[in-house]
Coordinates of C-alpha atoms and ligand atoms in Angstrom, one line a residue:
X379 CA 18.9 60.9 82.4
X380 CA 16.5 59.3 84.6
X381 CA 16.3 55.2 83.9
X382 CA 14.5 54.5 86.7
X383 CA 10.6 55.3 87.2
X384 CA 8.9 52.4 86.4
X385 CA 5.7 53.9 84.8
X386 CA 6.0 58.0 84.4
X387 CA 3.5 60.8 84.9
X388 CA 2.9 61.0 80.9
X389 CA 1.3 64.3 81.6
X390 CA 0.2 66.0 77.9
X391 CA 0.5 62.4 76.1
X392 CA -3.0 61.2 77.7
X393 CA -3.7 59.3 74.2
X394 CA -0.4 56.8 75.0
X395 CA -1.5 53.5 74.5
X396 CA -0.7 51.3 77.9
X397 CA 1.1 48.9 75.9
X398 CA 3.5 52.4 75.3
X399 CA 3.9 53.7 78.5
X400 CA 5.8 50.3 79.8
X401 CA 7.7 50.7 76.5
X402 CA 9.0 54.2 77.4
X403 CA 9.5 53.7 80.6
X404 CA 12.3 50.9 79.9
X405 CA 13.9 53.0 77.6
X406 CA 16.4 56.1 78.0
X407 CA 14.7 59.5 79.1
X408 CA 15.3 63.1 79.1
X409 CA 13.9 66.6 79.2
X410 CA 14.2 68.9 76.0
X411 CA 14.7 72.4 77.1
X412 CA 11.0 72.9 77.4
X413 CA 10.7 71.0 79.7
X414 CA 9.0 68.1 77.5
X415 CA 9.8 64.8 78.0
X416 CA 11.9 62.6 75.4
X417 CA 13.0 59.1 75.3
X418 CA 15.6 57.5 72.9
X419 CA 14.5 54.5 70.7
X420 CA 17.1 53.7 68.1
X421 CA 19.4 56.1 69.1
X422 CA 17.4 58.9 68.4
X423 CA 15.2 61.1 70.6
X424 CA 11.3 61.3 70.4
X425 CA 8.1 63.0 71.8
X426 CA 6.4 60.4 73.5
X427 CA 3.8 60.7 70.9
X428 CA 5.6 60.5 67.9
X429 CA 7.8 57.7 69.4
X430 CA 4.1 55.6 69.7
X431 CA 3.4 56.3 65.8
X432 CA 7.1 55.4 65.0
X433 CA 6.4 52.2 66.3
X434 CA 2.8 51.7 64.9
X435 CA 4.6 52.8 61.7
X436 CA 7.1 49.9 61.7
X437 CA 4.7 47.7 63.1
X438 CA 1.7 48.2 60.6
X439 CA 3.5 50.1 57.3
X440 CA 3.1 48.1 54.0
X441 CA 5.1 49.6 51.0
X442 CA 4.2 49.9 47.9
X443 CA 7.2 49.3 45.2
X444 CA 6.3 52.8 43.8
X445 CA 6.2 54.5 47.3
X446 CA 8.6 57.6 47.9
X447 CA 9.8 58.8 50.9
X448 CA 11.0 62.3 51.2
X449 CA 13.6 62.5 54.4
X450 CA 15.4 65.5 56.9
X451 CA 16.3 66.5 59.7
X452 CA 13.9 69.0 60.4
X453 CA 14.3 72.6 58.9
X454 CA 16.9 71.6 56.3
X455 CA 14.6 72.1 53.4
X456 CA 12.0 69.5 54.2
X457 CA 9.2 71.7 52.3
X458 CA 11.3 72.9 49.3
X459 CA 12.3 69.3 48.9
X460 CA 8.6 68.1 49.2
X461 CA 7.5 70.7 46.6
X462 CA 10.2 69.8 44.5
X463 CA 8.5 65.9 44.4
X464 CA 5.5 67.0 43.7
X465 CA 6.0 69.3 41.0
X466 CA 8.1 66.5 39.2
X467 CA 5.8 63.7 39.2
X468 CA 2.7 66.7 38.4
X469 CA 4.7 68.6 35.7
X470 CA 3.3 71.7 35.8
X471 CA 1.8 72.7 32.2
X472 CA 1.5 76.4 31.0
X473 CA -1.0 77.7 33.9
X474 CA -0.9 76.8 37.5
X475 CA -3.9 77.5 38.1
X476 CA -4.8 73.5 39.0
X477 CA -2.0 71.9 40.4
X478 CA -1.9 70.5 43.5
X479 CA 1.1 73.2 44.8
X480 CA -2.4 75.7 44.5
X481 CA -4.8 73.5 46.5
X482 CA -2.4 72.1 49.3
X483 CA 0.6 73.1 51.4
X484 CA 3.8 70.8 50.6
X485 CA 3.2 69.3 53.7
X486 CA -0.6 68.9 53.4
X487 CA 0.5 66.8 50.4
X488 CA 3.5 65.0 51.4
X489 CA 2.3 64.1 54.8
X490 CA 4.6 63.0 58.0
X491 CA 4.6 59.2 59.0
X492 CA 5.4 59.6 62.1
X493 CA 4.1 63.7 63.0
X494 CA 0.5 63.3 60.9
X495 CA -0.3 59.6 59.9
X496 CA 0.4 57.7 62.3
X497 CA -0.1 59.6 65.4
X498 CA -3.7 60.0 64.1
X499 CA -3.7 56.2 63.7
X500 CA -2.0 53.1 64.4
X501 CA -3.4 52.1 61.2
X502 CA -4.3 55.1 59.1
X503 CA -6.3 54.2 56.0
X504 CA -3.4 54.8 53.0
X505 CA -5.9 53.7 50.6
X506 CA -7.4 57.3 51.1
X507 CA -4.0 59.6 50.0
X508 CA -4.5 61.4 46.9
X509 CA -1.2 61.3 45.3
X510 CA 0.2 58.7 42.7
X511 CA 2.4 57.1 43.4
X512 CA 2.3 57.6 47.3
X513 CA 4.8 60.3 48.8
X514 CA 5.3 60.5 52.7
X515 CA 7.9 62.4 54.8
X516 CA 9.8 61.8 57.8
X517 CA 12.3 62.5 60.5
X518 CA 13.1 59.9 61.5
X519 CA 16.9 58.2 61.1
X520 CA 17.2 55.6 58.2
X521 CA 17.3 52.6 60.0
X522 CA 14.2 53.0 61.9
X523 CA 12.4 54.4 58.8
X524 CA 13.5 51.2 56.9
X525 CA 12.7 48.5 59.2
X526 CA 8.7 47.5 57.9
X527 CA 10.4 48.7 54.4
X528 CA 13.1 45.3 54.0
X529 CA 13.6 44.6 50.5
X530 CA 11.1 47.1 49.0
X531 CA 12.6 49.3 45.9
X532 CA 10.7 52.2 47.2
X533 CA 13.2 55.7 46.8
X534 CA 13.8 57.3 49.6
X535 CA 15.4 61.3 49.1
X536 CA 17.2 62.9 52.1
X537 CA 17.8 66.4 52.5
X538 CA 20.9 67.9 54.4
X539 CA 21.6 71.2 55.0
X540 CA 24.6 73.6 57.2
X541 CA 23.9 72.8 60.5
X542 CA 24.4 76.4 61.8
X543 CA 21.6 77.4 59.1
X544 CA 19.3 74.8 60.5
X545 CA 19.7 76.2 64.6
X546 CA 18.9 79.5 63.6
X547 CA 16.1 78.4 60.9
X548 CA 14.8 76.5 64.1
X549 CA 15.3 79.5 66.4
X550 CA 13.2 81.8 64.3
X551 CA 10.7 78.9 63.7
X552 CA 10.1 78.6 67.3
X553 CA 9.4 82.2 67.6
X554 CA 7.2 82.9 65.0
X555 CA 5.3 79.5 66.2
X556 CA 5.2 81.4 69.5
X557 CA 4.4 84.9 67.9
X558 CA 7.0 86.6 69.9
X559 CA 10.7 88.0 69.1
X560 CA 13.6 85.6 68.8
X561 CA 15.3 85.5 71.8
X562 CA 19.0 85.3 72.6
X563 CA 18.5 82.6 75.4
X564 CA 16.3 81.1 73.1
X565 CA 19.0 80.7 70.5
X566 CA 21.6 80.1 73.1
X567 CA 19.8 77.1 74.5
X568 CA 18.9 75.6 70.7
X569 CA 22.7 75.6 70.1
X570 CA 23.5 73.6 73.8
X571 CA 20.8 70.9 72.9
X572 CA 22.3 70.3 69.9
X573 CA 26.0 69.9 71.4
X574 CA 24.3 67.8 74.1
X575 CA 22.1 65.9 71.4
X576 CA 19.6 65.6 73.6
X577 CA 16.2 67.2 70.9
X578 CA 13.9 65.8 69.7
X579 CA 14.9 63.9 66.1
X580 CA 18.4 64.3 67.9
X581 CA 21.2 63.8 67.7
X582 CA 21.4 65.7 64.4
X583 CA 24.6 64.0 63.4
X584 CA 22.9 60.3 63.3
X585 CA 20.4 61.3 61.6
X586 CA 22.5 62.9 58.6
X587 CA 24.9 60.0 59.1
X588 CA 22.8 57.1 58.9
X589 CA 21.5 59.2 55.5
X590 CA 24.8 59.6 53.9
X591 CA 25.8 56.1 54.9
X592 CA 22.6 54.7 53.6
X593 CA 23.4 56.6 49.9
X594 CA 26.3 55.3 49.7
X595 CA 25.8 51.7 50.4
X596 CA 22.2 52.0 48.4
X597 CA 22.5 55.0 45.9
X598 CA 19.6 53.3 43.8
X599 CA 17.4 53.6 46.7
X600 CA 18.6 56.5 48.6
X601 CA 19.4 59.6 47.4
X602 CA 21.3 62.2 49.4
X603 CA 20.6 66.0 48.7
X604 CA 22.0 69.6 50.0
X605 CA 20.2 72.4 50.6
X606 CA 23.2 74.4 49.6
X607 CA 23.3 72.6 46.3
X608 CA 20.2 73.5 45.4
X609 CA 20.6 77.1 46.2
X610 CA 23.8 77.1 44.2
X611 CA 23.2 74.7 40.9
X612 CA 19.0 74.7 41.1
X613 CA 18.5 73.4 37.3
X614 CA 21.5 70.2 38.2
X615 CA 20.4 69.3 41.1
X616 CA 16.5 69.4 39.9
X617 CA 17.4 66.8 37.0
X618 CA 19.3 64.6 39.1
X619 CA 16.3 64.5 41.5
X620 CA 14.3 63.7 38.2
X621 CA 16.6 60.9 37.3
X622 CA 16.7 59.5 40.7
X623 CA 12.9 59.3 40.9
X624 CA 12.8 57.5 37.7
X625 CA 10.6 60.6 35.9
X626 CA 13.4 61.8 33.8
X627 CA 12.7 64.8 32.0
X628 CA 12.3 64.5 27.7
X629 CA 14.1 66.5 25.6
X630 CA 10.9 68.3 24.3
X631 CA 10.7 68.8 28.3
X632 CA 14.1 70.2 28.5
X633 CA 13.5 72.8 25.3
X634 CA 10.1 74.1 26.1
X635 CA 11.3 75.1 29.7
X636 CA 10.1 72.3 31.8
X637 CA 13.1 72.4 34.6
X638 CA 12.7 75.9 35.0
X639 CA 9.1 76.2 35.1
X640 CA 9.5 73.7 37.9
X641 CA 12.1 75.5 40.0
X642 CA 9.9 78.8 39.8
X643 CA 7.2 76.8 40.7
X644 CA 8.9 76.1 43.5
X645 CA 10.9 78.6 44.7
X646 CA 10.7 80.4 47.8
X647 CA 9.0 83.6 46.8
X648 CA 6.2 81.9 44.7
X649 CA 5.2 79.0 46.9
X650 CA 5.4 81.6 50.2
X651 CA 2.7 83.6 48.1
X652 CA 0.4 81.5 47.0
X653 CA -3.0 82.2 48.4
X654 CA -3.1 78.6 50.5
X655 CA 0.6 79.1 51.9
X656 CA -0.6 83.0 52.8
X657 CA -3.9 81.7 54.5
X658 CA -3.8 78.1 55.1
X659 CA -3.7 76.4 58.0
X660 CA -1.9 72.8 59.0
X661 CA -3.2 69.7 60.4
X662 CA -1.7 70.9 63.1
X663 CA -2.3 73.9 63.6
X664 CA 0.2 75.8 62.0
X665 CA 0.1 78.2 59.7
X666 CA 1.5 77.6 56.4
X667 CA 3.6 80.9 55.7
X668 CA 5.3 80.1 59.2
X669 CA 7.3 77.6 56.9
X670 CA 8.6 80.1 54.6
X671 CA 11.0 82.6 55.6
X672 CA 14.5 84.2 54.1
X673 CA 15.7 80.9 52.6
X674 CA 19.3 82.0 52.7
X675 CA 22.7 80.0 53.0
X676 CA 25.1 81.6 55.5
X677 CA 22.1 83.9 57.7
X678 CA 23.7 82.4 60.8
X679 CA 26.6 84.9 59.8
X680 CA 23.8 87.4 61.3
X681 CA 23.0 85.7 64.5
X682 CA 25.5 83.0 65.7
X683 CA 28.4 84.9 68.0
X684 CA 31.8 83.4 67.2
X685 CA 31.8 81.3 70.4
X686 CA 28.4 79.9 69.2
X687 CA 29.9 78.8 65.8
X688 CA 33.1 77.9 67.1
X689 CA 31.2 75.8 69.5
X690 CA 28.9 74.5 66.8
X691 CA 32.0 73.5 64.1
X692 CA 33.8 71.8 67.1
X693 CA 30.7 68.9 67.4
X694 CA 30.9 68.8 64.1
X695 CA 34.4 68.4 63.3
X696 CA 34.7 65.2 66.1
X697 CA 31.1 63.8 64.8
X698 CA 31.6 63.8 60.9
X699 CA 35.3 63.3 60.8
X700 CA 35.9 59.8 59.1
X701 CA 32.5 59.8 57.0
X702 CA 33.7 61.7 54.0
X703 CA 30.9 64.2 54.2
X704 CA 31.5 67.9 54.3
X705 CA 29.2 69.8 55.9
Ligands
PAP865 P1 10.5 71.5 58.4 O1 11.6 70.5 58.4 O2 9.9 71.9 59.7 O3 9.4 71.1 57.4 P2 11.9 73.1 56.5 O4 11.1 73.3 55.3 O5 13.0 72.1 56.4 O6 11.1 72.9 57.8 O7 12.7 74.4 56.9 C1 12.2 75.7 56.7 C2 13.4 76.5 56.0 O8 13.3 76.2 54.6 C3 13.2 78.0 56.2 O9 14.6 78.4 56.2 P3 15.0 79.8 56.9 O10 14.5 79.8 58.2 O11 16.5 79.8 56.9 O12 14.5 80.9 56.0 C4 12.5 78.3 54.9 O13 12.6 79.7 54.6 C5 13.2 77.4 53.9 N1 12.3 77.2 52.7 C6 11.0 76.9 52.7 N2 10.6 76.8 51.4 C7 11.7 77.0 50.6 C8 11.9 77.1 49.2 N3 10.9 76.9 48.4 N4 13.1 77.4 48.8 C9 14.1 77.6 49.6 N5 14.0 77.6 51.0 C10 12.8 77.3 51.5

């Protein structure tokens, strides 16, 4: 770590606001294994950009009491969890042929604070989002995501999800992102970030934590979700994501097939071929089906060596033990 430039070469980040780059340069700093640069706010490691729209969030952010927030570490089921939102508070009726899952990506509709909104603007115009109530997503940990939130009774839903899963999920992400193969030394170097914690959203344990922690103390407010749940008991796990969100679903609901209209809705195969996750394209640049791939619990079973996991379960073991969560 280097603590001691006083004002760095910002390189890529141009658009950092002066007012920023004394910020960063007072704060802890690092180099992912791209060679981009990090820094640490709150314990948890940023882009430089992103950091800047963290900040303009807690500065500027004004919740509304009906707000929700859907919450991961990345590639833990972020866009399954989105759809998930969506398709409760838009109940999809008999055709599908008009709701919003046809027209938008998961993340075109449940847009990033601190990735899309406010690295746009230090005051995007929130008066413009099409959903009711408002739904946003982030990375970031809970504390900083709460700060400009205080006493508002705005739901907040995290998703977790096997750490191994999530590396090689990320791996194969970075790849197709790339359009190349996955490489080993690709993989190999994922896994030793994450030991380190040095990534950005890192470290991944801090960010789960401060989740599982917030649930607990705040189960009104915060509701803590598995990826591996959902896989295993879809229709449970669906209703209690119903109930937490205060849309409940009706008997009628429950006898005509509304839960399970939903979860096919949203499952992996149907959302992955939907002409605008085939075709679309991100804010950023992305392409939508790069966000759908095998969906599986366990693949690292065909990727991870045993010194990788072994490796992997160790941090684990030392960074969890104590918290009462099993993951
Ligand atoms: P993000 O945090 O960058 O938005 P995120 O959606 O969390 O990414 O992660 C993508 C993973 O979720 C992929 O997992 P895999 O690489 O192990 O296959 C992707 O396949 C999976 N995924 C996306 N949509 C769904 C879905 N509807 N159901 C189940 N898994 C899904």
């Amino acid at each position: 770590m280097n603590q001691t430039e006083p004002l760095r070469n910002f390189g890529d980040d141009d658009d950092i606001r002066t007012e920023f780059r004394r910020l960063i340069a007072s704060l802890p700093s690092d180099i992912n294994m791209q060679g981009k640069k990090l820094c640490n706010y709150q314990g948890c490691w940023y882009y430089y950009k992103n950091l800047q729209a963290v900040i303009d969030y807690q500065k500027h952010f004004k919740p509304l009491d009906t707000d929700i927030i859907v919450s991961s570490y990345p590639k833990s089921g972020t866009t399954w969890l989105k759809a998930l939102t969506v398709a409760l508070l838009h109940r999809p009726k008999d055709g599908i042929q008009s709701h919003p899952l046809t027209s938008d990506s998961p993340h075109g509709l449940v847009p990033f604070l601190e990735a899309k909104l406010y690295a746009r603007s230090s005051t995007p115009d929130l008066t413009k989002l099409s959903s009711s109530p408002r739904l946003f997503s982030t990375h970031m940990p809970l504390h900083t995501l709460r700060e400009p939130l205080k006493d508002s009774p705005c739901k907040i839903v995290y998703i977790c999800r096997n750490v191994k899963d999530v590396l090689v999920s990320e791996w194969q992400f970075r790849s197709r992102m790339e359009n190349k193969e996955a490489e080993r030394s690709t993989l190999e170097s994922i896994v030793e970030s994450f030991c380190k914690g040095v990534h950005a959203c890192g470290p991944l344990w801090d960010n789960v934590l401060s989740y599982w922690k917030g649930s607990l103390e705040d189960p009104k407010h915060v509701l803590f979700m598995r990826y591996e749940d959902l896989k295993e008991e879809p229709y449970a796990q669906v209703m209690r994501l119903a109930d937490f969100l205060d849309c409940p679903f009706t008997q009628e609901e429950i006898h005509s097939g509304s839960v399970e209209k939903i979860l096919g809705l949203c499952s992996l195969s149907n959302l992955s071929n939907l002409d605008i996750n085939k075709t679309g394209i991100s804010w950023n640049n992305l392409d939508h089906s790069i966000f759908f791939r095998k969906g599986e619990v366990d693949d690292w079973k065909n990727h991870l060596t045993i010194e990788m996991a072994n490796k992997i379960d160790m941090v684990i073991h030392e960074k969890f033990q104590g918290s009462g969560l099993k993951i």
